[in-house]
Amino acid sequence: MSVAGADARPGAKERLSDALYGLGWAAVKTLPEPAARALFRTLADQVWKRRGKSVLRLEANLKRVVPDADPARLAALSRAGMRSYMRYWMESFRLPTWSPARIKASIDVTDAHRLTDGLDSGRGVILALPHLGNWDLAGAWVTTDLKVPFTTVAERLKPESLYDRFVAYREGLGMEVLPHTGGAAFGTLARRLRSGGLVCLVADRDLSASGIEVSFFGDTARMPAGPALLAQQTGALLLPVTLSYDDTPVMKARIHPPVEVPESADRDGRTSVMTQALADAFAVGIAEHPEDWHMLQRLWLADLEPRADRSGGPA
């Protein structure tokens, strides 16, 4: 880190977050599975009953996905959504202890041939996913059942020790993890794809200036340009993926048809068309299983809070 002194030390909230995640990884994976499931279901219900900012934001997002939902239906969806979100964490804490056979038995993949055929062709493959279901479990299936390593990108969390925990966890599952900050990640991803490798990216939220505006459930949101740009520059196959839970312990995965690079238009136009195609595929999976979409942050541009410019006015 470049900042020295007191400003570089993590705050109490960040230290607490790191300690809680560390406790989760250490303790939850040692519990009997029925006890772990019951614990996280209870935690989900408690968080939902408090009606905090995350739950209210989740309901606001779900209202866009299911616009005709009445208050009772919306409340039921958000409660199921918190249970799904806590299931993700419970499984993630326990994933390092699962055998390859257990991982294979915990996911059912539809149209997996689209991924395997793409890899067999040697052209490189990009899997793009929304925050739906358990993307870490999907990644573990790729590395253990298909025995294919892949590269992904992780947001640099604070404190640094928490980010290091997530990197170590995902690397333990067989993933190469690059930090989101800095410009080196894109070049590394492109090199992996040009050599016929696999890249997996969570790609349904990007509030940066480089985000591509898309129509998403009837309003404008921004999604990252990276998947489309990588496909254009490397010739890699771009495959949307959606995940979902049901009443069984087995997560369902669907690999959608590839997003093709348009023959016409300039680079910006091609990137816009391709990112919209990704958004449309994500919307299909989210609409079918809205309770499994773990979007607890603002996404649509109309929901973003105005930022103050340097003069103190809204920007």
PDB file of C-alpha atoms in Angstrom:
ATOM      1  CA  MET A   1       0.000   0.000   0.000  1.00  0.00           C
ATOM      2  CA  SER A   2       1.244   3.471  -0.797  1.00  0.00           C
ATOM      3  CA  VAL A   3      -0.369   5.318   2.107  1.00  0.00           C
ATOM      4  CA  ALA A   4       1.677   5.329   5.308  1.00  0.00           C
ATOM      5  CA  GLY A   5       0.790   6.003   8.919  1.00  0.00           C
ATOM      6  CA  ALA A   6      -2.592   5.839  10.586  1.00  0.00           C
ATOM      7  CA  ASP A   7      -4.526   6.161   7.329  1.00  0.00           C
ATOM      8  CA  ALA A   8      -3.055   2.874   6.106  1.00  0.00           C
ATOM      9  CA  ARG A   9      -4.267   0.880   9.094  1.00  0.00           C
ATOM     10  CA  PRO A  10      -7.615  -0.879   8.676  1.00  0.00           C
ATOM     11  CA  GLY A  11     -10.460   0.568  10.709  1.00  0.00           C
ATOM     12  CA  ALA A  12     -12.375  -1.267  13.402  1.00  0.00           C
ATOM     13  CA  LYS A  13     -15.150  -2.242  10.981  1.00  0.00           C
ATOM     14  CA  GLU A  14     -12.667  -3.673   8.485  1.00  0.00           C
ATOM     15  CA  ARG A  15     -10.821  -5.602  11.200  1.00  0.00           C
ATOM     16  CA  LEU A  16     -14.136  -6.991  12.429  1.00  0.00           C
ATOM     17  CA  SER A  17     -15.094  -8.081   8.899  1.00  0.00           C
ATOM     18  CA  ASP A  18     -11.775  -9.857   8.480  1.00  0.00           C
ATOM     19  CA  ALA A  19     -12.133 -11.578  11.865  1.00  0.00           C
ATOM     20  CA  LEU A  20     -15.697 -12.725  11.120  1.00  0.00           C
ATOM     21  CA  TYR A  21     -14.772 -14.139   7.725  1.00  0.00           C
ATOM     22  CA  GLY A  22     -11.796 -15.894   9.288  1.00  0.00           C
ATOM     23  CA  LEU A  23     -14.052 -17.366  11.955  1.00  0.00           C
ATOM     24  CA  GLY A  24     -16.510 -18.474   9.297  1.00  0.00           C
ATOM     25  CA  TRP A  25     -13.906 -20.318   7.273  1.00  0.00           C
ATOM     26  CA  ALA A  26     -12.408 -21.915  10.378  1.00  0.00           C
ATOM     27  CA  ALA A  27     -15.607 -22.887  12.192  1.00  0.00           C
ATOM     28  CA  VAL A  28     -18.415 -23.463   9.693  1.00  0.00           C
ATOM     29  CA  LYS A  29     -16.588 -26.121   7.714  1.00  0.00           C
ATOM     30  CA  THR A  30     -16.220 -28.212  10.869  1.00  0.00           C
ATOM     31  CA  LEU A  31     -19.946 -28.256  11.678  1.00  0.00           C
ATOM     32  CA  PRO A  32     -22.143 -31.183  10.640  1.00  0.00           C
ATOM     33  CA  GLU A  33     -23.786 -30.135   7.396  1.00  0.00           C
ATOM     34  CA  PRO A  34     -27.395 -30.183   8.701  1.00  0.00           C
ATOM     35  CA  ALA A  35     -26.321 -27.909  11.559  1.00  0.00           C
ATOM     36  CA  ALA A  36     -24.528 -25.551   9.192  1.00  0.00           C
ATOM     37  CA  ARG A  37     -27.553 -25.316   6.903  1.00  0.00           C
ATOM     38  CA  ALA A  38     -29.875 -24.657   9.838  1.00  0.00           C
ATOM     39  CA  LEU A  39     -27.517 -22.019  11.255  1.00  0.00           C
ATOM     40  CA  PHE A  40     -27.265 -20.057   8.024  1.00  0.00           C
ATOM     41  CA  ARG A  41     -30.992 -20.303   7.365  1.00  0.00           C
ATOM     42  CA  THR A  42     -31.598 -18.825  10.835  1.00  0.00           C
ATOM     43  CA  LEU A  43     -29.048 -16.078  10.180  1.00  0.00           C
ATOM     44  CA  ALA A  44     -30.761 -15.253   6.891  1.00  0.00           C
ATOM     45  CA  ASP A  45     -34.146 -14.943   8.576  1.00  0.00           C
ATOM     46  CA  GLN A  46     -32.730 -12.734  11.326  1.00  0.00           C
ATOM     47  CA  VAL A  47     -31.073 -10.400   8.839  1.00  0.00           C
ATOM     48  CA  TRP A  48     -34.261 -10.266   6.779  1.00  0.00           C
ATOM     49  CA  LYS A  49     -36.399  -9.396   9.811  1.00  0.00           C
ATOM     50  CA  ARG A  50     -34.161  -6.437  10.702  1.00  0.00           C
ATOM     51  CA  ARG A  51     -35.045  -4.765   7.385  1.00  0.00           C
ATOM     52  CA  GLY A  52     -31.620  -3.188   7.028  1.00  0.00           C
ATOM     53  CA  LYS A  53     -30.274  -1.330   4.008  1.00  0.00           C
ATOM     54  CA  SER A  54     -29.148  -4.475   2.198  1.00  0.00           C
ATOM     55  CA  VAL A  55     -32.554  -6.148   2.514  1.00  0.00           C
ATOM     56  CA  LEU A  56     -34.369  -3.003   1.408  1.00  0.00           C
ATOM     57  CA  ARG A  57     -32.034  -2.637  -1.579  1.00  0.00           C
ATOM     58  CA  LEU A  58     -32.559  -6.287  -2.481  1.00  0.00           C
ATOM     59  CA  GLU A  59     -36.334  -5.751  -2.437  1.00  0.00           C
ATOM     60  CA  ALA A  60     -36.011  -2.628  -4.572  1.00  0.00           C
ATOM     61  CA  ASN A  61     -33.970  -4.584  -7.121  1.00  0.00           C
ATOM     62  CA  LEU A  62     -36.400  -7.510  -7.065  1.00  0.00           C
ATOM     63  CA  LYS A  63     -39.286  -5.108  -7.633  1.00  0.00           C
ATOM     64  CA  ARG A  64     -37.744  -4.262 -11.008  1.00  0.00           C
ATOM     65  CA  VAL A  65     -37.349  -7.939 -11.857  1.00  0.00           C
ATOM     66  CA  VAL A  66     -40.906  -8.815 -10.763  1.00  0.00           C
ATOM     67  CA  PRO A  67     -42.778  -5.518 -11.260  1.00  0.00           C
ATOM     68  CA  ASP A  68     -46.225  -6.994 -10.656  1.00  0.00           C
ATOM     69  CA  ALA A  69     -45.283  -8.466  -7.271  1.00  0.00           C
ATOM     70  CA  ASP A  70     -47.520  -7.279  -4.428  1.00  0.00           C
ATOM     71  CA  PRO A  71     -45.943  -6.495  -1.007  1.00  0.00           C
ATOM     72  CA  ALA A  72     -46.497 -10.027   0.293  1.00  0.00           C
ATOM     73  CA  ARG A  73     -44.885 -11.590  -2.796  1.00  0.00           C
ATOM     74  CA  LEU A  74     -41.986  -9.142  -2.650  1.00  0.00           C
ATOM     75  CA  ALA A  75     -41.392  -9.890   1.028  1.00  0.00           C
ATOM     76  CA  ALA A  76     -41.414 -13.626   0.317  1.00  0.00           C
ATOM     77  CA  LEU A  77     -38.937 -13.124  -2.527  1.00  0.00           C
ATOM     78  CA  SER A  78     -36.547 -11.058  -0.423  1.00  0.00           C
ATOM     79  CA  ARG A  79     -36.698 -13.604   2.405  1.00  0.00           C
ATOM     80  CA  ALA A  80     -35.921 -16.393  -0.038  1.00  0.00           C
ATOM     81  CA  GLY A  81     -33.210 -14.170  -1.486  1.00  0.00           C
ATOM     82  CA  MET A  82     -31.474 -13.796   1.873  1.00  0.00           C
ATOM     83  CA  ARG A  83     -31.681 -17.547   2.417  1.00  0.00           C
ATOM     84  CA  SER A  84     -30.128 -18.103  -1.001  1.00  0.00           C
ATOM     85  CA  TYR A  85     -27.402 -15.557  -0.241  1.00  0.00           C
ATOM     86  CA  MET A  86     -26.575 -17.242   3.075  1.00  0.00           C
ATOM     87  CA  ARG A  87     -26.571 -20.631   1.344  1.00  0.00           C
ATOM     88  CA  TYR A  88     -23.903 -19.238  -0.947  1.00  0.00           C
ATOM     89  CA  TRP A  89     -21.750 -18.295   2.059  1.00  0.00           C
ATOM     90  CA  MET A  90     -22.354 -21.566   3.882  1.00  0.00           C
ATOM     91  CA  GLU A  91     -21.318 -23.555   0.819  1.00  0.00           C
ATOM     92  CA  SER A  92     -18.333 -21.301   0.157  1.00  0.00           C
ATOM     93  CA  PHE A  93     -17.022 -21.700   3.706  1.00  0.00           C
ATOM     94  CA  ARG A  94     -17.276 -25.485   3.339  1.00  0.00           C
ATOM     95  CA  LEU A  95     -16.087 -25.841  -0.282  1.00  0.00           C
ATOM     96  CA  PRO A  96     -12.379 -26.313   0.589  1.00  0.00           C
ATOM     97  CA  THR A  97     -13.298 -29.513   2.467  1.00  0.00           C
ATOM     98  CA  TRP A  98     -15.405 -31.003  -0.360  1.00  0.00           C
ATOM     99  CA  SER A  99     -13.986 -33.824  -2.436  1.00  0.00           C
ATOM    100  CA  PRO A 100     -14.049 -33.674  -6.245  1.00  0.00           C
ATOM    101  CA  ALA A 101     -16.847 -36.260  -6.155  1.00  0.00           C
ATOM    102  CA  ARG A 102     -18.890 -34.096  -3.787  1.00  0.00           C
ATOM    103  CA  ILE A 103     -18.383 -31.027  -5.975  1.00  0.00           C
ATOM    104  CA  LYS A 104     -19.462 -32.959  -9.092  1.00  0.00           C
ATOM    105  CA  ALA A 105     -22.557 -34.242  -7.305  1.00  0.00           C
ATOM    106  CA  SER A 106     -23.498 -30.721  -6.161  1.00  0.00           C
ATOM    107  CA  ILE A 107     -23.981 -29.162  -9.595  1.00  0.00           C
ATOM    108  CA  ASP A 108     -26.003 -30.131 -12.658  1.00  0.00           C
ATOM    109  CA  VAL A 109     -24.808 -28.355 -15.817  1.00  0.00           C
ATOM    110  CA  THR A 110     -27.015 -27.982 -18.893  1.00  0.00           C
ATOM    111  CA  ASP A 111     -25.265 -27.635 -22.262  1.00  0.00           C
ATOM    112  CA  ALA A 112     -21.788 -28.154 -20.827  1.00  0.00           C
ATOM    113  CA  HIS A 113     -20.732 -29.161 -24.358  1.00  0.00           C
ATOM    114  CA  ARG A 114     -20.671 -25.483 -25.315  1.00  0.00           C
ATOM    115  CA  LEU A 115     -17.809 -24.986 -22.881  1.00  0.00           C
ATOM    116  CA  THR A 116     -15.932 -28.211 -23.576  1.00  0.00           C
ATOM    117  CA  ASP A 117     -16.270 -27.888 -27.364  1.00  0.00           C
ATOM    118  CA  GLY A 118     -14.995 -24.326 -27.172  1.00  0.00           C
ATOM    119  CA  LEU A 119     -11.963 -25.370 -25.138  1.00  0.00           C
ATOM    120  CA  ASP A 120     -11.292 -28.310 -27.456  1.00  0.00           C
ATOM    121  CA  SER A 121     -11.238 -25.908 -30.395  1.00  0.00           C
ATOM    122  CA  GLY A 122      -8.269 -24.118 -28.873  1.00  0.00           C
ATOM    123  CA  ARG A 123      -9.699 -20.633 -29.350  1.00  0.00           C
ATOM    124  CA  GLY A 124     -10.096 -19.750 -25.667  1.00  0.00           C
ATOM    125  CA  VAL A 125     -13.366 -19.312 -23.763  1.00  0.00           C
ATOM    126  CA  ILE A 126     -14.828 -16.520 -21.620  1.00  0.00           C
ATOM    127  CA  LEU A 127     -17.578 -17.449 -19.165  1.00  0.00           C
ATOM    128  CA  ALA A 128     -19.591 -14.423 -18.034  1.00  0.00           C
ATOM    129  CA  LEU A 129     -21.923 -14.761 -15.040  1.00  0.00           C
ATOM    130  CA  PRO A 130     -24.222 -12.556 -12.968  1.00  0.00           C
ATOM    131  CA  HIS A 131     -24.276 -12.627  -9.147  1.00  0.00           C
ATOM    132  CA  LEU A 132     -26.610 -15.610  -9.317  1.00  0.00           C
ATOM    133  CA  GLY A 133     -26.350 -18.798  -7.260  1.00  0.00           C
ATOM    134  CA  ASN A 134     -22.847 -19.872  -6.207  1.00  0.00           C
ATOM    135  CA  TRP A 135     -20.256 -18.921  -8.807  1.00  0.00           C
ATOM    136  CA  ASP A 136     -17.446 -20.320  -6.619  1.00  0.00           C
ATOM    137  CA  LEU A 137     -19.046 -23.772  -6.723  1.00  0.00           C
ATOM    138  CA  ALA A 138     -19.336 -23.470 -10.511  1.00  0.00           C
ATOM    139  CA  GLY A 139     -15.652 -22.575 -10.666  1.00  0.00           C
ATOM    140  CA  ALA A 140     -14.724 -25.518  -8.444  1.00  0.00           C
ATOM    141  CA  TRP A 141     -16.641 -27.817 -10.812  1.00  0.00           C
ATOM    142  CA  VAL A 142     -14.585 -26.511 -13.742  1.00  0.00           C
ATOM    143  CA  THR A 143     -11.263 -27.087 -11.994  1.00  0.00           C
ATOM    144  CA  THR A 144     -12.071 -30.460 -10.398  1.00  0.00           C
ATOM    145  CA  ASP A 145     -14.490 -32.237 -12.743  1.00  0.00           C
ATOM    146  CA  LEU A 146     -13.355 -30.788 -16.069  1.00  0.00           C
ATOM    147  CA  LYS A 147      -9.808 -30.417 -14.694  1.00  0.00           C
ATOM    148  CA  VAL A 148      -9.459 -27.086 -16.491  1.00  0.00           C
ATOM    149  CA  PRO A 149      -7.654 -24.216 -14.741  1.00  0.00           C
ATOM    150  CA  PHE A 150      -9.003 -20.731 -15.307  1.00  0.00           C
ATOM    151  CA  THR A 151      -8.287 -17.103 -14.555  1.00  0.00           C
ATOM    152  CA  THR A 152     -10.624 -14.676 -12.857  1.00  0.00           C
ATOM    153  CA  VAL A 153     -10.584 -11.186 -11.373  1.00  0.00           C
ATOM    154  CA  ALA A 154     -11.387 -10.229  -7.776  1.00  0.00           C
ATOM    155  CA  GLU A 155     -12.266  -6.860  -6.325  1.00  0.00           C
ATOM    156  CA  ARG A 156      -9.524  -5.636  -3.986  1.00  0.00           C
ATOM    157  CA  LEU A 157     -11.282  -5.644  -0.630  1.00  0.00           C
ATOM    158  CA  LYS A 158     -10.381  -3.781   2.537  1.00  0.00           C
ATOM    159  CA  PRO A 159      -8.576  -4.608   4.720  1.00  0.00           C
ATOM    160  CA  GLU A 160      -5.845  -6.185   2.619  1.00  0.00           C
ATOM    161  CA  SER A 161      -5.887  -9.256   4.866  1.00  0.00           C
ATOM    162  CA  LEU A 162      -9.516  -9.925   3.881  1.00  0.00           C
ATOM    163  CA  TYR A 163      -8.641  -9.684   0.192  1.00  0.00           C
ATOM    164  CA  ASP A 164      -5.770 -12.101   0.812  1.00  0.00           C
ATOM    165  CA  ARG A 165      -8.191 -14.555   2.437  1.00  0.00           C
ATOM    166  CA  PHE A 166     -10.438 -14.535  -0.636  1.00  0.00           C
ATOM    167  CA  VAL A 167      -7.503 -14.925  -3.017  1.00  0.00           C
ATOM    168  CA  ALA A 168      -6.099 -17.847  -1.018  1.00  0.00           C
ATOM    169  CA  TYR A 169      -9.534 -19.461  -0.846  1.00  0.00           C
ATOM    170  CA  ARG A 170     -10.113 -19.254  -4.597  1.00  0.00           C
ATOM    171  CA  GLU A 171      -6.567 -20.248  -5.463  1.00  0.00           C
ATOM    172  CA  GLY A 172      -7.106 -23.271  -3.213  1.00  0.00           C
ATOM    173  CA  LEU A 173      -9.996 -24.212  -5.503  1.00  0.00           C
ATOM    174  CA  GLY A 174      -7.678 -24.091  -8.519  1.00  0.00           C
ATOM    175  CA  MET A 175      -8.330 -20.573  -9.801  1.00  0.00           C
ATOM    176  CA  GLU A 176      -5.792 -17.954 -10.861  1.00  0.00           C
ATOM    177  CA  VAL A 177      -6.974 -14.695  -9.272  1.00  0.00           C
ATOM    178  CA  LEU A 178      -5.978 -11.259 -10.551  1.00  0.00           C
ATOM    179  CA  PRO A 179      -6.695  -7.991  -8.691  1.00  0.00           C
ATOM    180  CA  HIS A 180      -9.356  -5.799 -10.279  1.00  0.00           C
ATOM    181  CA  THR A 181      -7.350  -2.608  -9.755  1.00  0.00           C
ATOM    182  CA  GLY A 182      -4.714  -1.594 -12.238  1.00  0.00           C
ATOM    183  CA  GLY A 183      -4.501  -2.133 -15.984  1.00  0.00           C
ATOM    184  CA  ALA A 184      -2.438  -5.316 -15.932  1.00  0.00           C
ATOM    185  CA  ALA A 185      -5.395  -7.670 -15.459  1.00  0.00           C
ATOM    186  CA  PHE A 186      -6.827  -7.153 -18.958  1.00  0.00           C
ATOM    187  CA  GLY A 187      -3.507  -7.933 -20.632  1.00  0.00           C
ATOM    188  CA  THR A 188      -3.045 -11.093 -18.571  1.00  0.00           C
ATOM    189  CA  LEU A 189      -6.584 -12.253 -19.370  1.00  0.00           C
ATOM    190  CA  ALA A 190      -5.972 -11.650 -23.076  1.00  0.00           C
ATOM    191  CA  ARG A 191      -2.760 -13.695 -22.976  1.00  0.00           C
ATOM    192  CA  ARG A 192      -4.528 -16.587 -21.271  1.00  0.00           C
ATOM    193  CA  LEU A 193      -7.259 -16.560 -23.920  1.00  0.00           C
ATOM    194  CA  ARG A 194      -4.857 -16.349 -26.856  1.00  0.00           C
ATOM    195  CA  SER A 195      -3.155 -19.482 -25.550  1.00  0.00           C
ATOM    196  CA  GLY A 196      -6.508 -21.295 -25.555  1.00  0.00           C
ATOM    197  CA  GLY A 197      -7.262 -20.836 -21.858  1.00  0.00           C
ATOM    198  CA  LEU A 198     -10.415 -20.161 -19.884  1.00  0.00           C
ATOM    199  CA  VAL A 199     -11.442 -16.883 -18.225  1.00  0.00           C
ATOM    200  CA  CYS A 200     -14.430 -16.557 -15.876  1.00  0.00           C
ATOM    201  CA  LEU A 201     -15.869 -13.117 -15.007  1.00  0.00           C
ATOM    202  CA  VAL A 202     -18.795 -11.973 -12.866  1.00  0.00           C
ATOM    203  CA  ALA A 203     -20.212  -9.334 -15.186  1.00  0.00           C
ATOM    204  CA  ASP A 204     -23.587  -7.894 -14.170  1.00  0.00           C
ATOM    205  CA  ARG A 205     -22.516  -4.701 -12.378  1.00  0.00           C
ATOM    206  CA  ASP A 206     -20.051  -1.972 -13.354  1.00  0.00           C
ATOM    207  CA  LEU A 207     -20.477   1.566 -12.101  1.00  0.00           C
ATOM    208  CA  SER A 208     -17.176   2.835 -13.498  1.00  0.00           C
ATOM    209  CA  ALA A 209     -16.882   5.350 -16.296  1.00  0.00           C
ATOM    210  CA  SER A 210     -16.006   2.513 -18.681  1.00  0.00           C
ATOM    211  CA  GLY A 211     -19.223   0.587 -17.977  1.00  0.00           C
ATOM    212  CA  ILE A 212     -21.521  -0.072 -20.932  1.00  0.00           C
ATOM    213  CA  GLU A 213     -25.109   1.123 -20.636  1.00  0.00           C
ATOM    214  CA  VAL A 214     -27.628  -1.661 -21.232  1.00  0.00           C
ATOM    215  CA  SER A 215     -31.383  -2.030 -21.038  1.00  0.00           C
ATOM    216  CA  PHE A 216     -32.058  -4.345 -18.115  1.00  0.00           C
ATOM    217  CA  PHE A 217     -35.557  -5.184 -16.955  1.00  0.00           C
ATOM    218  CA  GLY A 218     -36.919  -2.041 -18.566  1.00  0.00           C
ATOM    219  CA  ASP A 219     -34.386   0.518 -17.343  1.00  0.00           C
ATOM    220  CA  THR A 220     -30.752   1.502 -17.862  1.00  0.00           C
ATOM    221  CA  ALA A 221     -27.901  -0.144 -15.983  1.00  0.00           C
ATOM    222  CA  ARG A 222     -24.163  -0.410 -16.588  1.00  0.00           C
ATOM    223  CA  MET A 223     -22.268  -3.639 -17.132  1.00  0.00           C
ATOM    224  CA  PRO A 224     -18.539  -4.166 -17.714  1.00  0.00           C
ATOM    225  CA  ALA A 225     -17.089  -3.928 -21.200  1.00  0.00           C
ATOM    226  CA  GLY A 226     -14.342  -6.448 -20.432  1.00  0.00           C
ATOM    227  CA  PRO A 227     -15.981  -9.687 -21.643  1.00  0.00           C
ATOM    228  CA  ALA A 228     -16.966  -8.197 -25.001  1.00  0.00           C
ATOM    229  CA  LEU A 229     -13.606  -6.480 -25.513  1.00  0.00           C
ATOM    230  CA  LEU A 230     -11.680  -9.636 -24.660  1.00  0.00           C
ATOM    231  CA  ALA A 231     -13.750 -11.657 -27.141  1.00  0.00           C
ATOM    232  CA  GLN A 232     -13.120  -9.110 -29.874  1.00  0.00           C
ATOM    233  CA  GLN A 233      -9.396  -8.797 -29.280  1.00  0.00           C
ATOM    234  CA  THR A 234      -8.598 -12.488 -28.802  1.00  0.00           C
ATOM    235  CA  GLY A 235     -11.214 -14.343 -30.857  1.00  0.00           C
ATOM    236  CA  ALA A 236     -12.305 -16.232 -27.732  1.00  0.00           C
ATOM    237  CA  LEU A 237     -15.781 -17.716 -27.394  1.00  0.00           C
ATOM    238  CA  LEU A 238     -18.026 -15.651 -25.097  1.00  0.00           C
ATOM    239  CA  LEU A 239     -20.556 -17.765 -23.186  1.00  0.00           C
ATOM    240  CA  PRO A 240     -23.129 -16.405 -20.720  1.00  0.00           C
ATOM    241  CA  VAL A 241     -23.803 -18.665 -17.725  1.00  0.00           C
ATOM    242  CA  THR A 242     -26.681 -18.559 -15.243  1.00  0.00           C
ATOM    243  CA  LEU A 243     -26.992 -20.488 -11.973  1.00  0.00           C
ATOM    244  CA  SER A 244     -29.888 -21.313  -9.678  1.00  0.00           C
ATOM    245  CA  TYR A 245     -30.938 -23.298  -6.644  1.00  0.00           C
ATOM    246  CA  ASP A 246     -34.037 -25.400  -6.036  1.00  0.00           C
ATOM    247  CA  ASP A 247     -35.249 -27.491  -3.129  1.00  0.00           C
ATOM    248  CA  THR A 248     -32.439 -30.016  -3.584  1.00  0.00           C
ATOM    249  CA  PRO A 249     -28.755 -29.759  -2.550  1.00  0.00           C
ATOM    250  CA  VAL A 250     -27.822 -29.643  -6.256  1.00  0.00           C
ATOM    251  CA  MET A 251     -27.240 -26.254  -7.911  1.00  0.00           C
ATOM    252  CA  LYS A 252     -28.362 -25.938 -11.524  1.00  0.00           C
ATOM    253  CA  ALA A 253     -26.161 -24.284 -14.164  1.00  0.00           C
ATOM    254  CA  ARG A 254     -26.998 -23.357 -17.735  1.00  0.00           C
ATOM    255  CA  ILE A 255     -24.447 -22.420 -20.380  1.00  0.00           C
ATOM    256  CA  HIS A 256     -26.222 -20.203 -22.899  1.00  0.00           C
ATOM    257  CA  PRO A 257     -25.474 -19.943 -26.638  1.00  0.00           C
ATOM    258  CA  PRO A 258     -22.376 -17.906 -27.468  1.00  0.00           C
ATOM    259  CA  VAL A 259     -22.481 -14.150 -27.900  1.00  0.00           C
ATOM    260  CA  GLU A 260     -21.143 -13.515 -31.393  1.00  0.00           C
ATOM    261  CA  VAL A 261     -19.006 -10.555 -32.437  1.00  0.00           C
ATOM    262  CA  PRO A 262     -21.043  -8.412 -34.865  1.00  0.00           C
ATOM    263  CA  GLU A 263     -19.498  -8.119 -38.309  1.00  0.00           C
ATOM    264  CA  SER A 264     -20.380  -4.461 -38.709  1.00  0.00           C
ATOM    265  CA  ALA A 265     -20.075  -1.309 -36.578  1.00  0.00           C
ATOM    266  CA  ASP A 266     -16.998   0.101 -34.882  1.00  0.00           C
ATOM    267  CA  ARG A 267     -15.479  -1.306 -31.718  1.00  0.00           C
ATOM    268  CA  ASP A 268     -17.729   0.714 -29.425  1.00  0.00           C
ATOM    269  CA  GLY A 269     -20.781  -0.399 -31.359  1.00  0.00           C
ATOM    270  CA  ARG A 270     -19.736  -4.045 -31.257  1.00  0.00           C
ATOM    271  CA  THR A 271     -19.026  -3.824 -27.530  1.00  0.00           C
ATOM    272  CA  SER A 272     -22.428  -2.283 -26.869  1.00  0.00           C
ATOM    273  CA  VAL A 273     -24.290  -4.948 -28.864  1.00  0.00           C
ATOM    274  CA  MET A 274     -22.406  -7.800 -27.199  1.00  0.00           C
ATOM    275  CA  THR A 275     -22.809  -6.450 -23.673  1.00  0.00           C
ATOM    276  CA  GLN A 276     -26.541  -6.030 -24.283  1.00  0.00           C
ATOM    277  CA  ALA A 277     -26.665  -9.659 -25.417  1.00  0.00           C
ATOM    278  CA  LEU A 278     -25.001 -10.692 -22.155  1.00  0.00           C
ATOM    279  CA  ALA A 279     -27.518  -8.604 -20.192  1.00  0.00           C
ATOM    280  CA  ASP A 280     -30.382 -10.289 -22.043  1.00  0.00           C
ATOM    281  CA  ALA A 281     -29.041 -13.765 -21.203  1.00  0.00           C
ATOM    282  CA  PHE A 282     -28.547 -12.782 -17.562  1.00  0.00           C
ATOM    283  CA  ALA A 283     -32.100 -11.441 -17.458  1.00  0.00           C
ATOM    284  CA  VAL A 284     -33.464 -14.809 -18.591  1.00  0.00           C
ATOM    285  CA  GLY A 285     -31.811 -16.620 -15.694  1.00  0.00           C
ATOM    286  CA  ILE A 286     -32.627 -13.926 -13.149  1.00  0.00           C
ATOM    287  CA  ALA A 287     -36.291 -13.758 -14.189  1.00  0.00           C
ATOM    288  CA  GLU A 288     -36.596 -17.524 -13.798  1.00  0.00           C
ATOM    289  CA  HIS A 289     -34.959 -17.504 -10.339  1.00  0.00           C
ATOM    290  CA  PRO A 290     -35.073 -13.950  -8.932  1.00  0.00           C
ATOM    291  CA  GLU A 291     -34.574 -15.190  -5.370  1.00  0.00           C
ATOM    292  CA  ASP A 292     -31.087 -16.442  -6.313  1.00  0.00           C
ATOM    293  CA  TRP A 293     -29.842 -13.094  -7.619  1.00  0.00           C
ATOM    294  CA  HIS A 294     -27.578 -11.754  -4.881  1.00  0.00           C
ATOM    295  CA  MET A 295     -27.692  -8.100  -5.885  1.00  0.00           C
ATOM    296  CA  LEU A 296     -27.725  -6.221  -2.574  1.00  0.00           C
ATOM    297  CA  GLN A 297     -26.281  -3.023  -4.092  1.00  0.00           C
ATOM    298  CA  ARG A 298     -27.617  -0.304  -6.346  1.00  0.00           C
ATOM    299  CA  LEU A 299     -27.465  -1.291  -9.990  1.00  0.00           C
ATOM    300  CA  TRP A 300     -29.747   0.828 -12.173  1.00  0.00           C
ATOM    301  CA  LEU A 301     -28.583   4.343 -12.974  1.00  0.00           C
ATOM    302  CA  ALA A 302     -31.876   5.819 -11.774  1.00  0.00           C
ATOM    303  CA  ASP A 303     -31.194   4.370  -8.308  1.00  0.00           C
ATOM    304  CA  LEU A 304     -27.715   5.787  -7.894  1.00  0.00           C
ATOM    305  CA  GLU A 305     -27.240   8.539  -5.335  1.00  0.00           C
ATOM    306  CA  PRO A 306     -25.918  11.815  -6.813  1.00  0.00           C
ATOM    307  CA  ARG A 307     -22.270  12.473  -6.061  1.00  0.00           C
ATOM    308  CA  ALA A 308     -20.968  15.865  -4.980  1.00  0.00           C
ATOM    309  CA  ASP A 309     -18.481  17.596  -7.268  1.00  0.00           C
ATOM    310  CA  ARG A 310     -15.485  19.581  -5.975  1.00  0.00           C
ATOM    311  CA  SER A 311     -17.550  22.724  -5.536  1.00  0.00           C
ATOM    312  CA  GLY A 312     -19.963  20.871  -3.278  1.00  0.00           C
ATOM    313  CA  GLY A 313     -22.792  20.674  -5.815  1.00  0.00           C
ATOM    314  CA  PRO A 314     -24.340  17.522  -7.275  1.00  0.00           C
ATOM    315  CA  ALA A 315     -22.404  15.800 -10.017  1.00  0.00           C
TER     316      ALA A 315
END
